[in-house]
Amino acid sequence: MSDEILISQSILRNGIKLLHRRRVGEVAHLALMVNAGMRDERPDENGLAHFIEHLVFKGTKRRKAYHILSCLENVGGDLNAYTTKEETCIHASFLKEHLGKAMDLFADVIFNSTFPENEMEKEKEVILDEINSYRDTPADEIFDEFENLLYRGHQLGRNILGTIDLVSGYSRGDIVRFHKSHYAPDRMILACIGDVSFEDFRHMAEKYFADCEGDAVPFERVPFTPLPAKTQIEERTSHLTHVVIGGLAYPYNDDRKLKLILLNNILGGPGMNTRLNLNIREKYGFAYTIESQYNAYSDTGNYTIYMGVDPHSQDKSIELAFKELNKLMTQKLGILQLSNAKKQLIGQVALSNESGMNDLLGMIRAGFFEEHIETLPETIAKLEKITAEELLEVANETFRRDDASLLIFQGQEE
């Protein structure tokens, strides 16, 4: 297997896992992911994981906020971070000769952040603005609200940003406690894609990370128990009605995951030729926007169909969406249909992987679930073996109407 495909792995003595893939080019990409996110918060800690993601850039024992932000930007690099329901990640892209500089910065902000109180108060305002902005955008808000409906009563059924009341009241002690409890080295992966050898990458990782320490804390998550489907309608003042149809699906490491990814791509993936787009938007002009997604977590997952429609077209659009789901459950794909669907997905995955950062973030998340991380050729080989009968089986396991939940932000009819 060539260096451009091979994914190398190692573990530092403190438990940090290393992932590396060599890729020819002047630009390198580095990411550090912590297996801790919103799901790991207590009810009175909602929003803390996201808050910490903001605060790690606000000062360390060695650097002030300005020096953190300027460290890579001064050499043309790009530094960013994000929080999900199960992970927190910082990542950067830069010229390959600055890999050591990036590693030094990452180790500093993850293990030596001081969480200054004056910066904390300023960042609270930023996050409160983020919460209010999100509430003003129903096309974004409805996805989180749908997961709140689907996972109601469970940790997964909360918002990553937290609430205005909780975020406003957090103290530095709350931040330090959560960081200490969850930012343990054995819950971290450091990954790199770039034109550097694995030996050099590992040597730099040992230099900057091997002596970083954290308290060993038992890693426990409350498993999700499936709930009955539910329909919820909320009146909104917008002119557009927003609809999400969806239900539970396979977790990340399920063997059927790739089959559901292929089905989702046929149903309402990023292409303009998806069944939902052709039969609801193009044929009838009902939907301003329509798409489907599949989200996989460690022990569960979900599929969603989102539509932004005129209130007059709401009921017809919903019925047409269920009609498309029923077709996938009852009508086996023909040989040419299946071949074309596979080619489309393979092309999309290959194009996405042209972005080194996309490739890196997919690789690093897989590192938490898989001992052997699939390369692109291995994924393509698995995809090629999928049969029409297997897709029918997956569709019938996932898309049953009785198991589908429905959330509607109902706009005002004129």
Tab-separated table of C-alpha atoms in Angstrom:
chain	number	residue	atom	x	y	z
A	1	MET	CA	0.000	0.000	0.000
A	2	SER	CA	1.490	3.378	-0.991
A	3	ASP	CA	2.308	6.129	1.516
A	4	GLU	CA	-0.497	8.227	-0.009
A	5	ILE	CA	-3.024	5.596	1.139
A	6	LEU	CA	-1.437	4.061	4.250
A	7	ILE	CA	-2.747	5.306	7.609
A	8	SER	CA	-0.151	4.840	10.342
A	9	GLN	CA	-1.018	4.639	14.040
A	10	SER	CA	0.758	4.788	17.373
A	11	ILE	CA	-0.002	5.604	21.012
A	12	LEU	CA	2.057	7.918	23.207
A	13	ARG	CA	2.962	6.800	26.713
A	14	ASN	CA	0.280	9.057	28.203
A	15	GLY	CA	-2.435	7.469	26.063
A	16	ILE	CA	-2.827	9.978	23.216
A	17	LYS	CA	-3.478	8.108	19.968
A	18	LEU	CA	-1.600	9.224	16.841
A	19	LEU	CA	-2.914	8.930	13.280
A	20	HIS	CA	-0.953	9.913	10.199
A	21	ARG	CA	-1.237	9.753	6.439
A	22	ARG	CA	1.446	11.072	4.148
A	23	ARG	CA	0.216	13.295	1.330
A	24	VAL	CA	2.473	15.075	-1.139
A	25	GLY	CA	2.077	18.835	-1.180
A	26	GLU	CA	3.140	22.036	0.528
A	27	VAL	CA	0.139	22.210	2.886
A	28	ALA	CA	-0.246	20.060	6.004
A	29	HIS	CA	-3.286	19.597	8.241
A	30	LEU	CA	-3.333	18.853	11.965
A	31	ALA	CA	-6.265	18.081	14.271
A	32	LEU	CA	-6.670	17.134	17.900
A	33	MET	CA	-10.015	15.589	18.853
A	34	VAL	CA	-11.223	14.963	22.394
A	35	ASN	CA	-13.811	12.257	22.964
A	36	ALA	CA	-15.971	14.647	24.979
A	37	GLY	CA	-18.890	16.774	23.863
A	38	MET	CA	-22.344	17.949	24.832
A	39	ARG	CA	-23.428	14.383	25.617
A	40	ASP	CA	-20.940	14.250	28.498
A	41	GLU	CA	-22.444	17.230	30.312
A	42	ARG	CA	-24.737	16.960	33.315
A	43	PRO	CA	-28.066	18.788	32.881
A	44	ASP	CA	-26.690	21.756	34.832
A	45	GLU	CA	-23.560	21.778	32.614
A	46	ASN	CA	-25.294	22.128	29.249
A	47	GLY	CA	-23.126	24.261	26.970
A	48	LEU	CA	-19.871	23.796	28.909
A	49	ALA	CA	-18.159	21.633	26.267
A	50	HIS	CA	-18.832	24.303	23.634
A	51	PHE	CA	-17.798	27.087	26.042
A	52	ILE	CA	-14.435	25.392	26.619
A	53	GLU	CA	-13.893	25.130	22.859
A	54	HIS	CA	-14.081	28.945	22.761
A	55	LEU	CA	-11.999	29.522	25.889
A	56	VAL	CA	-8.952	27.389	25.037
A	57	PHE	CA	-7.929	30.169	22.622
A	58	LYS	CA	-8.192	32.912	25.245
A	59	GLY	CA	-4.955	32.443	27.157
A	60	THR	CA	-2.470	29.860	28.458
A	61	LYS	CA	0.428	29.861	30.901
A	62	ARG	CA	2.682	30.872	27.978
A	63	ARG	CA	0.455	32.840	25.596
A	64	LYS	CA	-2.159	35.554	25.675
A	65	ALA	CA	-5.160	35.368	23.347
A	66	TYR	CA	-3.510	37.563	20.715
A	67	HIS	CA	-0.433	35.333	20.551
A	68	ILE	CA	-2.557	32.193	20.247
A	69	LEU	CA	-4.554	33.585	17.340
A	70	SER	CA	-1.452	35.028	15.653
A	71	CYS	CA	0.797	31.977	16.036
A	72	LEU	CA	-0.292	30.281	12.810
A	73	GLU	CA	-2.008	33.188	11.095
A	74	ASN	CA	1.284	35.085	11.031
A	75	VAL	CA	2.647	32.358	8.733
A	76	GLY	CA	-0.509	32.123	6.614
A	77	GLY	CA	-2.119	29.253	8.517
A	78	ASP	CA	-5.741	28.756	9.475
A	79	LEU	CA	-6.852	27.762	13.000
A	80	ASN	CA	-10.353	26.707	13.985
A	81	ALA	CA	-12.408	24.468	16.287
A	82	TYR	CA	-15.841	22.928	16.709
A	83	THR	CA	-17.937	21.010	19.232
A	84	THR	CA	-20.386	18.195	18.509
A	85	LYS	CA	-22.588	16.095	20.745
A	86	GLU	CA	-19.747	13.611	21.282
A	87	GLU	CA	-16.467	15.335	20.367
A	88	THR	CA	-14.519	18.575	20.622
A	89	CYS	CA	-11.912	19.289	17.955
A	90	ILE	CA	-9.301	21.919	17.183
A	91	HIS	CA	-7.733	21.872	13.729
A	92	ALA	CA	-5.380	23.856	11.548
A	93	SER	CA	-3.949	24.019	8.027
A	94	PHE	CA	-0.523	25.497	7.313
A	95	LEU	CA	2.633	25.124	5.246
A	96	LYS	CA	4.250	21.818	6.155
A	97	GLU	CA	7.373	23.415	7.636
A	98	HIS	CA	5.218	24.822	10.444
A	99	LEU	CA	3.987	21.455	11.763
A	100	GLY	CA	6.111	21.758	14.913
A	101	LYS	CA	4.745	25.246	15.560
A	102	ALA	CA	1.196	23.932	15.234
A	103	MET	CA	1.848	21.004	17.572
A	104	ASP	CA	3.382	23.292	20.177
A	105	LEU	CA	0.304	25.542	20.001
A	106	PHE	CA	-2.157	22.641	20.225
A	107	ALA	CA	-0.436	21.136	23.277
A	108	ASP	CA	-0.391	24.543	24.951
A	109	VAL	CA	-4.071	25.414	24.457
A	110	ILE	CA	-5.369	21.930	25.315
A	111	PHE	CA	-3.306	21.312	28.456
A	112	ASN	CA	-2.244	24.758	29.685
A	113	SER	CA	-5.271	27.005	29.178
A	114	THR	CA	-5.844	29.314	32.139
A	115	PHE	CA	-9.428	30.348	31.295
A	116	PRO	CA	-9.008	34.003	32.336
A	117	GLU	CA	-12.165	35.388	33.957
A	118	ASN	CA	-12.147	38.638	31.968
A	119	GLU	CA	-11.990	36.691	28.700
A	120	MET	CA	-14.698	34.366	29.994
A	121	GLU	CA	-17.136	37.213	30.501
A	122	LYS	CA	-16.465	38.566	27.000
A	123	GLU	CA	-16.901	35.129	25.462
A	124	LYS	CA	-20.218	34.659	27.243
A	125	GLU	CA	-21.592	37.550	25.198
A	126	VAL	CA	-20.300	35.970	21.995
A	127	ILE	CA	-22.026	32.668	22.803
A	128	LEU	CA	-25.267	34.381	23.839
A	129	ASP	CA	-25.269	36.150	20.471
A	130	GLU	CA	-24.672	32.759	18.838
A	131	ILE	CA	-27.679	31.281	20.675
A	132	ASN	CA	-29.919	34.192	19.664
A	133	SER	CA	-28.724	34.025	16.052
A	134	TYR	CA	-29.479	30.307	15.970
A	135	ARG	CA	-32.976	30.942	17.305
A	136	ASP	CA	-33.533	33.483	14.538
A	137	THR	CA	-32.720	30.852	11.894
A	138	PRO	CA	-35.448	28.187	11.928
A	139	ALA	CA	-33.834	26.245	9.070
A	140	ASP	CA	-30.901	25.584	11.441
A	141	GLU	CA	-32.818	25.416	14.716
A	142	ILE	CA	-35.215	22.720	13.532
A	143	PHE	CA	-32.457	20.098	13.192
A	144	ASP	CA	-31.447	20.433	16.847
A	145	GLU	CA	-35.060	20.604	17.955
A	146	PHE	CA	-35.801	17.435	15.989
A	147	GLU	CA	-32.993	15.580	17.759
A	148	ASN	CA	-34.363	16.923	21.051
A	149	LEU	CA	-37.675	15.324	20.064
A	150	LEU	CA	-36.092	12.067	18.908
A	151	TYR	CA	-33.814	11.687	21.958
A	152	ARG	CA	-36.101	13.414	24.474
A	153	GLY	CA	-35.069	12.864	28.084
A	154	HIS	CA	-31.573	11.697	27.086
A	155	GLN	CA	-28.275	13.593	26.985
A	156	LEU	CA	-28.350	13.534	23.175
A	157	GLY	CA	-31.605	15.491	23.281
A	158	ARG	CA	-30.039	18.809	24.259
A	159	ASN	CA	-28.553	21.746	22.397
A	160	ILE	CA	-24.774	21.980	21.991
A	161	LEU	CA	-24.779	25.735	22.672
A	162	GLY	CA	-26.587	25.408	26.011
A	163	THR	CA	-29.192	27.868	27.260
A	164	ILE	CA	-28.982	31.597	27.903
A	165	ASP	CA	-29.581	31.125	31.643
A	166	LEU	CA	-26.957	28.407	32.057
A	167	VAL	CA	-24.249	30.051	29.937
A	168	SER	CA	-24.782	33.390	31.686
A	169	GLY	CA	-24.213	31.773	35.082
A	170	TYR	CA	-21.098	29.679	34.469
A	171	SER	CA	-18.047	30.421	36.598
A	172	ARG	CA	-14.388	29.739	35.975
A	173	GLY	CA	-14.661	26.893	38.477
A	174	ASP	CA	-17.298	25.209	36.306
A	175	ILE	CA	-14.994	25.429	33.291
A	176	VAL	CA	-11.949	24.088	35.145
A	177	ARG	CA	-13.935	21.186	36.640
A	178	PHE	CA	-15.353	20.054	33.299
A	179	HIS	CA	-11.979	20.384	31.582
A	180	LYS	CA	-10.250	18.370	34.301
A	181	SER	CA	-12.923	15.677	34.179
A	182	HIS	CA	-12.948	15.127	30.422
A	183	TYR	CA	-9.694	16.307	28.817
A	184	ALA	CA	-7.696	13.198	29.697
A	185	PRO	CA	-4.940	12.159	27.250
A	186	ASP	CA	-6.414	8.695	26.756
A	187	ARG	CA	-9.549	10.357	25.369
A	188	MET	CA	-7.611	12.211	22.667
A	189	ILE	CA	-6.436	11.598	19.120
A	190	LEU	CA	-3.814	13.708	17.362
A	191	ALA	CA	-3.878	13.311	13.590
A	192	CYS	CA	-1.927	14.719	10.675
A	193	ILE	CA	-2.139	14.622	6.894
A	194	GLY	CA	0.799	16.145	5.054
A	195	ASP	CA	4.120	15.646	3.329
A	196	VAL	CA	5.994	14.541	6.438
A	197	SER	CA	7.081	11.033	7.393
A	198	PHE	CA	5.304	9.166	10.161
A	199	GLU	CA	8.585	8.936	12.053
A	200	ASP	CA	9.012	12.730	12.033
A	201	PHE	CA	5.370	13.241	13.022
A	202	ARG	CA	5.667	10.783	15.905
A	203	HIS	CA	8.929	12.347	17.058
A	204	MET	CA	7.322	15.823	17.161
A	205	ALA	CA	4.257	14.438	18.925
A	206	GLU	CA	6.465	12.888	21.597
A	207	LYS	CA	8.319	16.183	22.007
A	208	TYR	CA	5.204	18.304	22.509
A	209	PHE	CA	2.608	15.883	23.920
A	210	ALA	CA	4.195	12.871	25.625
A	211	ASP	CA	4.668	14.695	28.943
A	212	CYS	CA	1.184	16.230	28.953
A	213	GLU	CA	-0.862	14.783	31.768
A	214	GLY	CA	-4.458	14.654	32.888
A	215	ASP	CA	-6.510	12.833	35.457
A	216	ALA	CA	-7.646	9.379	34.422
A	217	VAL	CA	-11.438	9.479	34.679
A	218	PRO	CA	-13.744	6.528	33.921
A	219	PHE	CA	-15.362	7.048	30.533
A	220	GLU	CA	-19.059	6.417	30.961
A	221	ARG	CA	-21.978	7.386	28.756
A	222	VAL	CA	-25.636	6.598	29.366
A	223	PRO	CA	-26.792	4.436	26.443
A	224	PHE	CA	-29.823	5.603	24.511
A	225	THR	CA	-32.991	3.500	24.676
A	226	PRO	CA	-35.279	3.962	21.640
A	227	LEU	CA	-38.516	5.858	22.193
A	228	PRO	CA	-41.831	5.770	20.294
A	229	ALA	CA	-42.164	8.066	17.285
A	230	LYS	CA	-43.720	11.461	17.969
A	231	THR	CA	-45.230	14.300	15.935
A	232	GLN	CA	-44.886	17.894	17.120
A	233	ILE	CA	-46.183	21.081	15.490
A	234	GLU	CA	-45.085	24.572	16.539
A	235	GLU	CA	-46.560	27.818	15.239
A	236	ARG	CA	-43.963	30.260	13.914
A	237	THR	CA	-44.204	33.791	12.545
A	238	SER	CA	-42.216	33.004	9.395
A	239	HIS	CA	-43.752	32.849	5.911
A	240	LEU	CA	-42.076	29.495	5.241
A	241	THR	CA	-43.012	26.220	6.924
A	242	HIS	CA	-40.023	24.114	8.007
A	243	VAL	CA	-40.468	20.343	8.229
A	244	VAL	CA	-38.247	17.520	9.425
A	245	ILE	CA	-39.265	13.881	9.002
A	246	GLY	CA	-36.949	11.252	10.434
A	247	GLY	CA	-36.206	8.428	12.788
A	248	LEU	CA	-33.555	6.332	14.446
A	249	ALA	CA	-30.800	4.718	12.402
A	250	TYR	CA	-27.547	2.784	12.752
A	251	PRO	CA	-24.649	3.840	15.024
A	252	TYR	CA	-21.246	4.756	13.639
A	253	ASN	CA	-19.607	1.340	13.690
A	254	ASP	CA	-22.580	-0.650	12.358
A	255	ASP	CA	-21.765	-2.814	9.331
A	256	ARG	CA	-24.882	-1.486	7.555
A	257	LYS	CA	-23.807	2.151	7.812
A	258	LEU	CA	-22.361	2.399	4.293
A	259	LYS	CA	-25.557	0.945	2.820
A	260	LEU	CA	-27.627	3.613	4.561
A	261	ILE	CA	-25.207	6.305	3.354
A	262	LEU	CA	-25.822	5.098	-0.207
A	263	LEU	CA	-29.604	5.068	0.314
A	264	ASN	CA	-29.524	8.559	1.767
A	265	ASN	CA	-27.528	9.794	-1.198
A	266	ILE	CA	-30.171	8.436	-3.559
A	267	LEU	CA	-32.986	9.901	-1.471
A	268	GLY	CA	-31.798	13.443	-0.818
A	269	GLY	CA	-28.021	13.803	-0.790
A	270	PRO	CA	-26.062	16.779	-2.143
A	271	GLY	CA	-26.780	16.070	-5.825
A	272	MET	CA	-29.504	17.908	-7.742
A	273	ASN	CA	-30.739	14.595	-9.169
A	274	THR	CA	-31.898	13.104	-5.857
A	275	ARG	CA	-35.366	11.617	-5.694
A	276	LEU	CA	-36.651	14.186	-3.216
A	277	ASN	CA	-35.342	17.104	-5.259
A	278	LEU	CA	-36.623	15.807	-8.589
A	279	ASN	CA	-40.063	14.731	-7.382
A	280	ILE	CA	-40.925	17.470	-4.876
A	281	ARG	CA	-38.946	20.551	-5.842
A	282	GLU	CA	-38.486	20.165	-9.587
A	283	LYS	CA	-41.720	18.365	-10.550
A	284	TYR	CA	-44.162	20.242	-8.305
A	285	GLY	CA	-42.218	23.306	-7.134
A	286	PHE	CA	-43.416	22.719	-3.575
A	287	ALA	CA	-40.139	23.002	-1.693
A	288	TYR	CA	-37.798	25.970	-1.578
A	289	THR	CA	-35.141	23.567	-0.314
A	290	ILE	CA	-35.203	19.834	0.379
A	291	GLU	CA	-32.529	17.393	1.514
A	292	SER	CA	-31.891	14.290	3.602
A	293	GLN	CA	-29.112	13.401	6.029
A	294	TYR	CA	-27.797	10.470	8.019
A	295	ASN	CA	-26.079	11.218	11.337
A	296	ALA	CA	-24.241	8.467	13.228
A	297	TYR	CA	-23.305	8.587	16.905
A	298	SER	CA	-21.419	6.051	19.011
A	299	ASP	CA	-24.473	3.993	20.020
A	300	THR	CA	-27.324	5.311	17.859
A	301	GLY	CA	-27.982	7.421	14.791
A	302	ASN	CA	-30.759	9.087	12.863
A	303	TYR	CA	-31.925	9.956	9.382
A	304	THR	CA	-33.738	13.184	8.543
A	305	ILE	CA	-35.595	14.724	5.622
A	306	TYR	CA	-35.743	18.515	5.759
A	307	MET	CA	-38.078	20.686	3.684
A	308	GLY	CA	-38.691	24.411	3.562
A	309	VAL	CA	-42.124	24.750	1.942
A	310	ASP	CA	-44.969	27.172	1.423
A	311	PRO	CA	-47.608	26.540	4.156
A	312	HIS	CA	-50.187	25.691	1.463
A	313	SER	CA	-47.907	22.876	0.180
A	314	GLN	CA	-46.983	21.428	3.582
A	315	ASP	CA	-49.273	18.378	3.683
A	316	LYS	CA	-48.719	17.448	0.023
A	317	SER	CA	-44.949	17.716	0.453
A	318	ILE	CA	-44.972	15.485	3.517
A	319	GLU	CA	-46.998	12.827	1.720
A	320	LEU	CA	-44.691	12.951	-1.292
A	321	ALA	CA	-41.664	12.491	0.992
A	322	PHE	CA	-43.214	9.422	2.591
A	323	LYS	CA	-44.023	8.155	-0.911
A	324	GLU	CA	-40.311	8.322	-1.805
A	325	LEU	CA	-39.404	6.443	1.383
A	326	ASN	CA	-41.971	3.786	0.527
A	327	LYS	CA	-40.479	3.361	-2.959
A	328	LEU	CA	-37.076	2.636	-1.437
A	329	MET	CA	-38.730	0.013	0.793
A	330	THR	CA	-40.736	-1.713	-1.948
A	331	GLN	CA	-39.023	-1.164	-5.313
A	332	LYS	CA	-35.646	-2.807	-5.800
A	333	LEU	CA	-33.100	-0.730	-7.693
A	334	GLY	CA	-32.359	-1.912	-11.209
A	335	ILE	CA	-28.840	-2.843	-12.280
A	336	LEU	CA	-28.240	0.502	-14.008
A	337	GLN	CA	-29.836	2.520	-11.176
A	338	LEU	CA	-27.628	0.823	-8.585
A	339	SER	CA	-24.502	1.235	-10.705
A	340	ASN	CA	-25.167	4.939	-11.247
A	341	ALA	CA	-25.906	5.486	-7.554
A	342	LYS	CA	-22.602	3.871	-6.589
A	343	LYS	CA	-20.653	5.909	-9.146
A	344	GLN	CA	-22.208	9.127	-7.881
A	345	LEU	CA	-21.347	8.423	-4.243
A	346	ILE	CA	-17.820	7.276	-5.092
A	347	GLY	CA	-17.248	10.506	-7.018
A	348	GLN	CA	-18.609	12.648	-4.200
A	349	VAL	CA	-16.452	10.913	-1.589
A	350	ALA	CA	-13.346	11.226	-3.770
A	351	LEU	CA	-13.985	14.935	-4.369
A	352	SER	CA	-14.539	15.518	-0.654
A	353	ASN	CA	-11.274	13.768	0.163
A	354	GLU	CA	-9.434	16.153	-2.165
A	355	SER	CA	-9.787	18.563	0.731
A	356	GLY	CA	-7.064	17.427	3.090
A	357	MET	CA	-8.975	18.814	6.059
A	358	ASN	CA	-12.162	16.904	5.194
A	359	ASP	CA	-10.090	13.766	4.837
A	360	LEU	CA	-8.357	14.408	8.164
A	361	LEU	CA	-11.545	15.060	10.147
A	362	GLY	CA	-13.134	11.884	8.787
A	363	MET	CA	-10.020	9.906	9.655
A	364	ILE	CA	-9.693	11.259	13.190
A	365	ARG	CA	-13.329	10.581	14.113
A	366	ALA	CA	-13.057	7.042	12.765
A	367	GLY	CA	-10.105	6.581	15.087
A	368	PHE	CA	-12.414	6.491	18.095
A	369	PHE	CA	-14.460	3.615	16.650
A	370	GLU	CA	-12.188	1.480	14.495
A	371	GLU	CA	-8.924	-0.337	15.101
A	372	HIS	CA	-8.361	-0.420	11.353
A	373	ILE	CA	-9.380	2.832	9.655
A	374	GLU	CA	-10.609	2.275	6.127
A	375	THR	CA	-8.758	3.900	3.267
A	376	LEU	CA	-10.663	5.338	0.316
A	377	PRO	CA	-9.935	2.310	-1.926
A	378	GLU	CA	-11.202	-0.018	0.815
A	379	THR	CA	-14.416	2.000	1.204
A	380	ILE	CA	-14.953	1.977	-2.569
A	381	ALA	CA	-14.436	-1.809	-2.669
A	382	LYS	CA	-17.080	-2.274	0.054
A	383	LEU	CA	-19.449	0.077	-1.737
A	384	GLU	CA	-19.102	-1.849	-4.989
A	385	LYS	CA	-20.239	-5.065	-3.269
A	386	ILE	CA	-23.561	-3.641	-2.005
A	387	THR	CA	-26.564	-5.337	-3.614
A	388	ALA	CA	-30.045	-4.056	-4.387
A	389	GLU	CA	-31.474	-6.677	-2.017
A	390	GLU	CA	-29.334	-5.355	0.839
A	391	LEU	CA	-30.567	-1.810	0.189
A	392	LEU	CA	-34.184	-3.003	0.329
A	393	GLU	CA	-33.486	-4.668	3.658
A	394	VAL	CA	-31.862	-1.540	5.122
A	395	ALA	CA	-34.678	0.678	3.840
A	396	ASN	CA	-37.278	-1.548	5.519
A	397	GLU	CA	-35.329	-1.514	8.775
A	398	THR	CA	-35.008	2.271	8.771
A	399	PHE	CA	-37.804	4.019	6.871
A	400	ARG	CA	-41.020	2.488	8.257
A	401	ARG	CA	-43.645	5.214	8.520
A	402	ASP	CA	-44.833	4.089	11.957
A	403	ASP	CA	-41.300	4.635	13.291
A	404	ALA	CA	-40.920	8.128	11.790
A	405	SER	CA	-41.133	11.254	13.930
A	406	LEU	CA	-42.241	14.597	12.540
A	407	LEU	CA	-41.444	18.166	13.589
A	408	ILE	CA	-43.112	21.124	11.884
A	409	PHE	CA	-42.358	24.804	12.394
A	410	GLN	CA	-45.602	25.984	10.859
A	411	GLY	CA	-45.466	29.281	8.976
A	412	GLN	CA	-48.328	31.687	8.487
A	413	GLU	CA	-50.560	31.200	5.476
A	414	GLU	CA	-51.322	34.348	3.522
